[in-house]
């Protein structure tokens, strides 16, 4: 798959939470993937799996069809494109012929076709057989030891990004008291940050869907200068969701310290830009009192990924997400499961450069007016 190097970045920062970079020089998207965890081995697995899943999404071998939405929906089940995220400067034309890839509707256990351009991550050229009407990101792309594990990861990522977008457009008074965090793994990660002289802000961002989501912001304590870190996490088990957010924040900070990612903008490394981000993080932490108790949020600890998936589908259905679609990008000869999930109705990441607020954000803003 073109992976040539796994580099340990942990020592470039003083926090001590393991992070690695994984290099694929001939990538068709970004050439560097990142991984994190409480151990170096976990971080290495995380980084390699991210590189593997992106490689699969750059080289899709699923059946595809070239047809207009108007014609295709008369023959087969099709994704509800009206509820997919819009992008700036483009509009979907239901009568224009584009490429569609075959996926699966999990709720109906039946085939369902999805626009290829929302699944494909080959960014070396314009969308294959599309017209740029949908976001081209890795949002909802995940890998695992089997299809169930990968599917749960993919769905959780979509729920997480939707929840984070809603939180950014709504009230930010959901900060968690770190002293209320009772999970030993999360406590370990938070202690490492505090002992390194890092200020930490934790927010619960769980949306109406009811799947635990958290947002973590870290910055140098006091007036210290340095890169900040921001992370988000989602999982049925709230402890795992919080741990993902905290370790991702540490990874993000290391990403900027190392300058490893090839999609980082050089303007972000100027003294002015670093100071501006530090002010944002400090102000965000300072103006929100940590009054929420970690244990008060929802949580579902199950015995299997099958149980996780059933619970996630039930929560999505309760919030009006009628289609939960997956495209299996796995290659049997490689033995690694890679799934791309698409859930019409969920919001796209708020920090995408071409983000347009969808119905959920608009309803929230209207309710707050």
Short mmCIF file of C-alpha atoms in Angstrom, two decimals:
data_model
loop_
_atom_site.label_atom_id
_atom_site.label_comp_id
_atom_site.label_asym_id
_atom_site.label_seq_id
_atom_site.Cartn_x
_atom_site.Cartn_y
_atom_site.Cartn_z
CA UNK A 1 0.00 0.00 0.00
CA UNK A 2 3.02 2.28 -0.27
CA UNK A 3 3.69 2.78 3.44
CA UNK A 4 7.41 3.47 3.76
CA UNK A 5 7.87 4.80 7.28
CA UNK A 6 6.33 4.91 10.75
CA UNK A 7 7.93 7.70 12.78
CA UNK A 8 7.55 8.23 16.52
CA UNK A 9 6.69 11.90 17.14
CA UNK A 10 6.09 11.60 20.90
CA UNK A 11 9.44 13.05 21.99
CA UNK A 12 8.92 16.28 20.08
CA UNK A 13 6.53 17.38 22.85
CA UNK A 14 6.83 17.04 26.63
CA UNK A 15 3.33 15.64 27.24
CA UNK A 16 4.26 12.00 26.67
CA UNK A 17 1.04 10.82 25.02
CA UNK A 18 2.26 8.63 22.14
CA UNK A 19 1.73 9.82 18.55
CA UNK A 20 3.20 8.66 15.25
CA UNK A 21 3.26 9.70 11.61
CA UNK A 22 2.86 7.16 8.81
CA UNK A 23 4.21 8.05 5.38
CA UNK A 24 2.87 7.03 1.95
CA UNK A 25 4.87 9.13 -0.57
CA UNK A 26 2.69 8.14 -3.56
CA UNK A 27 -0.61 8.85 -1.82
CA UNK A 28 -3.43 10.25 -3.94
CA UNK A 29 -4.61 12.39 -1.01
CA UNK A 30 -2.37 13.31 1.93
CA UNK A 31 0.98 11.53 2.16
CA UNK A 32 1.11 11.56 5.96
CA UNK A 33 -1.34 9.89 8.33
CA UNK A 34 -1.30 10.31 12.12
CA UNK A 35 -1.95 7.86 14.92
CA UNK A 36 -2.39 8.19 18.68
CA UNK A 37 -2.98 6.05 21.76
CA UNK A 38 -1.98 5.47 25.37
CA UNK A 39 0.88 3.22 24.22
CA UNK A 40 3.29 3.48 21.30
CA UNK A 41 1.94 0.22 19.88
CA UNK A 42 -1.63 1.54 19.95
CA UNK A 43 -0.49 4.76 18.24
CA UNK A 44 1.33 2.78 15.54
CA UNK A 45 -1.74 0.64 14.84
CA UNK A 46 -3.92 3.78 14.74
CA UNK A 47 -1.64 5.51 12.22
CA UNK A 48 -1.18 2.49 9.98
CA UNK A 49 -4.91 1.78 9.87
CA UNK A 50 -5.61 5.40 8.89
CA UNK A 51 -3.12 5.09 6.02
CA UNK A 52 -4.64 1.75 4.98
CA UNK A 53 -8.23 3.01 4.90
CA UNK A 54 -7.29 6.06 2.82
CA UNK A 55 -5.40 3.85 0.35
CA UNK A 56 -8.56 1.79 -0.14
CA UNK A 57 -10.71 4.88 -0.69
CA UNK A 58 -8.28 6.15 -3.34
CA UNK A 59 -8.69 2.93 -5.34
CA UNK A 60 -12.35 1.95 -5.30
CA UNK A 61 -13.15 -1.36 -6.98
CA UNK A 62 -16.87 -1.56 -6.16
CA UNK A 63 -19.49 -1.70 -8.94
CA UNK A 64 -20.31 1.76 -10.32
CA UNK A 65 -23.05 3.10 -12.61
CA UNK A 66 -23.24 6.27 -14.65
CA UNK A 67 -26.74 7.69 -14.53
CA UNK A 68 -28.75 10.69 -13.39
CA UNK A 69 -30.42 10.64 -10.01
CA UNK A 70 -33.82 11.11 -11.65
CA UNK A 71 -33.37 8.00 -13.80
CA UNK A 72 -31.54 5.85 -11.28
CA UNK A 73 -34.15 6.22 -8.53
CA UNK A 74 -36.77 4.68 -10.80
CA UNK A 75 -34.74 1.44 -10.93
CA UNK A 76 -32.90 1.03 -7.61
CA UNK A 77 -32.70 2.45 -4.09
CA UNK A 78 -30.62 5.63 -4.01
CA UNK A 79 -29.19 7.82 -1.24
CA UNK A 80 -31.41 10.73 -0.21
CA UNK A 81 -29.22 13.33 -1.93
CA UNK A 82 -31.43 16.21 -0.77
CA UNK A 83 -30.20 15.52 2.80
CA UNK A 84 -26.51 15.18 1.92
CA UNK A 85 -24.28 18.15 2.80
CA UNK A 86 -24.03 20.98 0.27
CA UNK A 87 -20.77 22.70 -0.65
CA UNK A 88 -20.04 26.31 -1.52
CA UNK A 89 -20.23 27.17 -5.20
CA UNK A 90 -21.98 24.01 -6.42
CA UNK A 91 -25.51 22.68 -6.79
CA UNK A 92 -26.63 19.13 -7.38
CA UNK A 93 -28.40 18.55 -10.68
CA UNK A 94 -30.72 15.51 -10.47
CA UNK A 95 -30.84 15.26 -14.28
CA UNK A 96 -27.09 15.23 -14.85
CA UNK A 97 -25.46 11.84 -15.33
CA UNK A 98 -22.84 11.10 -12.67
CA UNK A 99 -21.12 8.02 -11.27
CA UNK A 100 -22.74 6.10 -8.43
CA UNK A 101 -21.18 3.35 -6.28
CA UNK A 102 -23.10 0.45 -4.78
CA UNK A 103 -23.53 0.50 -1.02
CA UNK A 104 -25.77 -1.00 1.63
CA UNK A 105 -28.69 0.47 3.57
CA UNK A 106 -28.15 -1.01 7.04
CA UNK A 107 -31.67 -0.34 8.27
CA UNK A 108 -33.29 -2.06 5.32
CA UNK A 109 -30.50 -4.61 4.72
CA UNK A 110 -30.65 -3.85 1.01
CA UNK A 111 -28.45 -2.37 -1.70
CA UNK A 112 -28.45 1.40 -2.08
CA UNK A 113 -26.45 3.56 -4.50
CA UNK A 114 -24.35 6.53 -3.35
CA UNK A 115 -22.65 9.33 -5.34
CA UNK A 116 -19.11 8.15 -6.00
CA UNK A 117 -17.60 11.57 -5.38
CA UNK A 118 -18.65 11.54 -1.71
CA UNK A 119 -16.83 8.21 -1.22
CA UNK A 120 -13.72 8.54 -3.41
CA UNK A 121 -10.56 10.17 -1.93
CA UNK A 122 -8.38 10.35 -5.04
CA UNK A 123 -7.69 14.08 -4.98
CA UNK A 124 -5.13 14.06 -7.79
CA UNK A 125 -7.85 15.05 -10.25
CA UNK A 126 -11.46 16.35 -10.22
CA UNK A 127 -14.27 14.03 -9.05
CA UNK A 128 -14.65 10.96 -11.23
CA UNK A 129 -17.91 11.27 -13.10
CA UNK A 130 -19.31 13.84 -10.66
CA UNK A 131 -19.77 17.58 -10.61
CA UNK A 132 -18.35 18.70 -7.25
CA UNK A 133 -21.73 19.00 -5.54
CA UNK A 134 -20.76 16.99 -2.44
CA UNK A 135 -17.93 17.24 0.12
CA UNK A 136 -14.80 15.29 -0.78
CA UNK A 137 -13.36 14.32 2.59
CA UNK A 138 -12.49 11.23 4.61
CA UNK A 139 -15.37 11.91 7.01
CA UNK A 140 -17.00 8.54 7.74
CA UNK A 141 -14.07 6.45 6.47
CA UNK A 142 -12.81 3.79 8.89
CA UNK A 143 -11.04 0.45 9.07
CA UNK A 144 -11.08 -2.44 11.50
CA UNK A 145 -10.41 -6.12 12.11
CA UNK A 146 -13.82 -6.92 10.63
CA UNK A 147 -16.67 -5.12 8.90
CA UNK A 148 -18.67 -4.63 12.11
CA UNK A 149 -15.80 -2.88 13.89
CA UNK A 150 -15.04 -0.68 10.87
CA UNK A 151 -18.74 0.17 10.46
CA UNK A 152 -19.08 1.26 14.09
CA UNK A 153 -15.96 3.45 13.81
CA UNK A 154 -17.23 5.04 10.58
CA UNK A 155 -20.68 5.80 11.97
CA UNK A 156 -19.24 7.24 15.18
CA UNK A 157 -17.04 9.59 13.18
CA UNK A 158 -20.03 10.97 11.29
CA UNK A 159 -22.00 11.42 14.52
CA UNK A 160 -18.98 13.11 16.12
CA UNK A 161 -18.50 15.62 13.29
CA UNK A 162 -22.23 16.42 13.27
CA UNK A 163 -22.21 16.93 17.05
CA UNK A 164 -19.12 19.15 16.93
CA UNK A 165 -20.68 21.31 14.21
CA UNK A 166 -23.88 21.73 16.20
CA UNK A 167 -21.89 22.59 19.34
CA UNK A 168 -19.89 25.26 17.51
CA UNK A 169 -23.12 26.93 16.39
CA UNK A 170 -24.87 26.61 19.74
CA UNK A 171 -24.25 27.41 23.42
CA UNK A 172 -20.82 26.44 24.74
CA UNK A 173 -21.86 26.01 28.38
CA UNK A 174 -21.26 22.26 28.44
CA UNK A 175 -17.76 22.25 29.93
CA UNK A 176 -16.97 19.22 32.10
CA UNK A 177 -15.34 19.33 35.51
CA UNK A 178 -12.18 17.22 34.99
CA UNK A 179 -12.33 16.14 38.63
CA UNK A 180 -15.55 14.27 37.80
CA UNK A 181 -13.83 12.04 35.21
CA UNK A 182 -13.75 8.59 36.81
CA UNK A 183 -12.18 6.46 34.08
CA UNK A 184 -8.53 5.48 34.87
CA UNK A 185 -7.38 5.74 31.25
CA UNK A 186 -8.82 9.23 30.86
CA UNK A 187 -7.39 10.25 34.23
CA UNK A 188 -3.94 9.06 33.11
CA UNK A 189 -4.11 11.10 29.90
CA UNK A 190 -5.37 14.22 31.71
CA UNK A 191 -2.68 13.93 34.41
CA UNK A 192 0.03 13.80 31.75
CA UNK A 193 -1.29 17.03 30.25
CA UNK A 194 -1.55 18.87 33.56
CA UNK A 195 1.86 17.64 34.75
CA UNK A 196 3.37 19.00 31.51
CA UNK A 197 2.04 22.47 32.22
CA UNK A 198 -0.83 22.28 29.78
CA UNK A 199 -4.26 23.80 30.36
CA UNK A 200 -7.18 21.55 29.38
CA UNK A 201 -10.78 22.31 28.53
CA UNK A 202 -13.30 19.48 28.13
CA UNK A 203 -16.81 19.88 26.75
CA UNK A 204 -19.60 17.38 26.26
CA UNK A 205 -20.95 17.86 22.73
CA UNK A 206 -23.47 15.00 22.68
CA UNK A 207 -26.32 15.95 20.36
CA UNK A 208 -29.97 14.92 20.22
CA UNK A 209 -28.80 11.60 18.77
CA UNK A 210 -27.64 10.66 22.26
CA UNK A 211 -24.30 9.03 21.40
CA UNK A 212 -21.54 10.33 23.73
CA UNK A 213 -19.36 13.02 22.10
CA UNK A 214 -16.64 15.22 23.60
CA UNK A 215 -14.48 18.17 22.58
CA UNK A 216 -11.03 18.81 24.05
CA UNK A 217 -8.90 21.95 23.78
CA UNK A 218 -5.35 22.20 25.17
CA UNK A 219 -2.88 25.08 25.30
CA UNK A 220 0.18 26.24 27.21
CA UNK A 221 -0.65 27.25 30.78
CA UNK A 222 -0.44 30.92 31.73
CA UNK A 223 1.09 33.13 29.05
CA UNK A 224 3.27 30.41 27.57
CA UNK A 225 3.62 30.42 23.79
CA UNK A 226 3.14 27.30 21.73
CA UNK A 227 0.78 25.34 19.52
CA UNK A 228 -2.65 24.41 20.78
CA UNK A 229 -4.39 21.09 20.29
CA UNK A 230 -8.04 20.33 19.53
CA UNK A 231 -9.63 16.90 19.55
CA UNK A 232 -13.05 15.29 19.33
CA UNK A 233 -14.28 11.82 20.16
CA UNK A 234 -17.43 9.72 19.87
CA UNK A 235 -18.25 6.21 21.07
CA UNK A 236 -21.17 4.44 22.78
CA UNK A 237 -18.97 4.14 25.88
CA UNK A 238 -18.47 7.72 27.13
CA UNK A 239 -15.04 6.91 28.60
CA UNK A 240 -13.73 5.78 25.22
CA UNK A 241 -15.29 8.83 23.57
CA UNK A 242 -13.55 11.19 26.00
CA UNK A 243 -10.23 9.35 25.69
CA UNK A 244 -10.39 9.74 21.92
CA UNK A 245 -10.94 13.48 22.25
CA UNK A 246 -8.07 13.97 24.70
CA UNK A 247 -5.53 11.88 22.80
CA UNK A 248 -6.54 13.54 19.52
CA UNK A 249 -5.91 16.97 21.05
CA UNK A 250 -2.40 15.89 22.03
CA UNK A 251 -1.88 14.41 18.55
CA UNK A 252 -3.05 17.62 16.86
CA UNK A 253 -0.57 19.68 18.88
CA UNK A 254 2.22 17.28 17.90
CA UNK A 255 1.13 17.45 14.28
CA UNK A 256 1.80 21.20 14.28
CA UNK A 257 5.00 20.91 16.32
CA UNK A 258 6.35 18.37 13.80
CA UNK A 259 4.93 20.08 10.72
CA UNK A 260 4.37 16.56 9.45
CA UNK A 261 1.10 16.81 7.53
CA UNK A 262 1.42 17.87 3.91
CA UNK A 263 -1.93 19.69 4.02
CA UNK A 264 -0.91 22.21 6.72
CA UNK A 265 -0.98 25.84 5.58
CA UNK A 266 2.38 27.62 6.10
CA UNK A 267 0.49 30.70 7.28
CA UNK A 268 -0.53 28.75 10.41
CA UNK A 269 3.10 28.70 11.57
CA UNK A 270 3.66 32.45 11.77
CA UNK A 271 4.11 33.92 15.24
CA UNK A 272 0.93 35.92 14.81
CA UNK A 273 -1.13 32.88 13.84
CA UNK A 274 0.20 30.75 16.72
CA UNK A 275 -0.52 33.57 19.19
CA UNK A 276 -4.05 34.06 17.78
CA UNK A 277 -4.87 30.37 18.22
CA UNK A 278 -3.50 30.45 21.77
CA UNK A 279 -5.75 33.42 22.60
CA UNK A 280 -8.75 31.58 21.16
CA UNK A 281 -8.05 28.48 23.28
CA UNK A 282 -7.46 30.46 26.49
CA UNK A 283 -10.58 32.55 26.02
CA UNK A 284 -12.68 29.47 25.26
CA UNK A 285 -11.47 27.77 28.43
CA UNK A 286 -11.67 30.90 30.60
CA UNK A 287 -15.21 31.90 29.74
CA UNK A 288 -16.78 28.47 30.33
CA UNK A 289 -17.09 27.23 33.89
CA UNK A 290 -16.53 23.47 34.32
CA UNK A 291 -19.90 22.70 35.87
CA UNK A 292 -21.01 19.53 34.08
CA UNK A 293 -20.36 16.11 35.62
CA UNK A 294 -18.80 13.52 33.33
CA UNK A 295 -20.97 10.71 34.72
CA UNK A 296 -24.21 12.57 33.94
CA UNK A 297 -23.88 11.99 30.19
CA UNK A 298 -25.25 8.97 28.31
CA UNK A 299 -23.21 5.80 27.92
CA UNK A 300 -23.77 2.32 26.53
CA UNK A 301 -21.27 -0.40 27.36
CA UNK A 302 -22.03 -3.51 25.32
CA UNK A 303 -20.54 -6.96 24.81
CA UNK A 304 -19.89 -6.79 21.06
CA UNK A 305 -19.62 -4.59 17.99
CA UNK A 306 -22.90 -6.11 16.83
CA UNK A 307 -24.58 -4.71 19.94
CA UNK A 308 -22.82 -1.36 19.41
CA UNK A 309 -24.11 -1.19 15.84
CA UNK A 310 -27.69 -2.01 16.84
CA UNK A 311 -27.60 0.71 19.50
CA UNK A 312 -26.10 3.27 17.11
CA UNK A 313 -28.76 2.55 14.48
CA UNK A 314 -31.52 2.91 17.07
CA UNK A 315 -30.14 6.26 18.25
CA UNK A 316 -29.85 7.57 14.68
CA UNK A 317 -33.37 6.45 13.85
CA UNK A 318 -34.73 8.21 16.92
CA UNK A 319 -33.22 11.47 15.63
CA UNK A 320 -34.74 11.09 12.16
CA UNK A 321 -31.81 9.60 10.27
CA UNK A 322 -33.74 7.23 8.03
CA UNK A 323 -30.80 6.06 5.94
CA UNK A 324 -27.52 4.73 7.32
CA UNK A 325 -25.52 3.73 4.28
CA UNK A 326 -22.18 1.97 4.04
CA UNK A 327 -19.88 1.24 1.14
CA UNK A 328 -17.58 -1.73 1.74
CA UNK A 329 -14.19 -0.81 0.26
CA UNK A 330 -12.43 -3.93 1.61
CA UNK A 331 -10.35 -6.14 -0.62
CA UNK A 332 -10.66 -9.82 0.33
CA UNK A 333 -7.06 -10.58 -0.63
CA UNK A 334 -5.78 -8.07 1.95
CA UNK A 335 -7.90 -9.17 4.90
CA UNK A 336 -8.54 -5.70 6.37
CA UNK A 337 -12.06 -4.29 6.56
CA UNK A 338 -12.55 -0.73 5.29
CA UNK A 339 -15.98 0.92 5.38
CA UNK A 340 -17.21 4.30 4.21
CA UNK A 341 -20.41 5.40 5.97
CA UNK A 342 -22.80 7.99 4.54
CA UNK A 343 -25.72 9.24 6.66
CA UNK A 344 -28.02 11.74 4.90
CA UNK A 345 -29.25 14.35 7.36
CA UNK A 346 -26.08 14.77 9.42
CA UNK A 347 -24.06 17.99 9.26
CA UNK A 348 -20.63 18.17 7.64
CA UNK A 349 -17.60 19.35 9.67
CA UNK A 350 -17.97 23.06 10.42
CA UNK A 351 -14.30 23.76 9.63
CA UNK A 352 -14.40 22.47 6.05
CA UNK A 353 -13.50 25.43 3.81
CA UNK A 354 -16.62 24.95 1.65
CA UNK A 355 -19.00 24.20 4.57
CA UNK A 356 -22.64 25.21 4.20
CA UNK A 357 -24.92 24.93 7.22
CA UNK A 358 -27.50 22.19 6.81
CA UNK A 359 -31.02 21.80 8.24
CA UNK A 360 -29.87 20.80 11.72
CA UNK A 361 -27.68 23.88 12.17
CA UNK A 362 -30.31 26.15 10.64
CA UNK A 363 -32.97 24.78 12.98
CA UNK A 364 -30.69 25.34 15.97
CA UNK A 365 -29.97 28.93 14.95
CA UNK A 366 -33.67 29.61 14.32
CA UNK A 367 -34.56 28.23 17.74
CA UNK A 368 -31.97 30.46 19.41
CA UNK A 369 -33.18 33.60 17.60
#
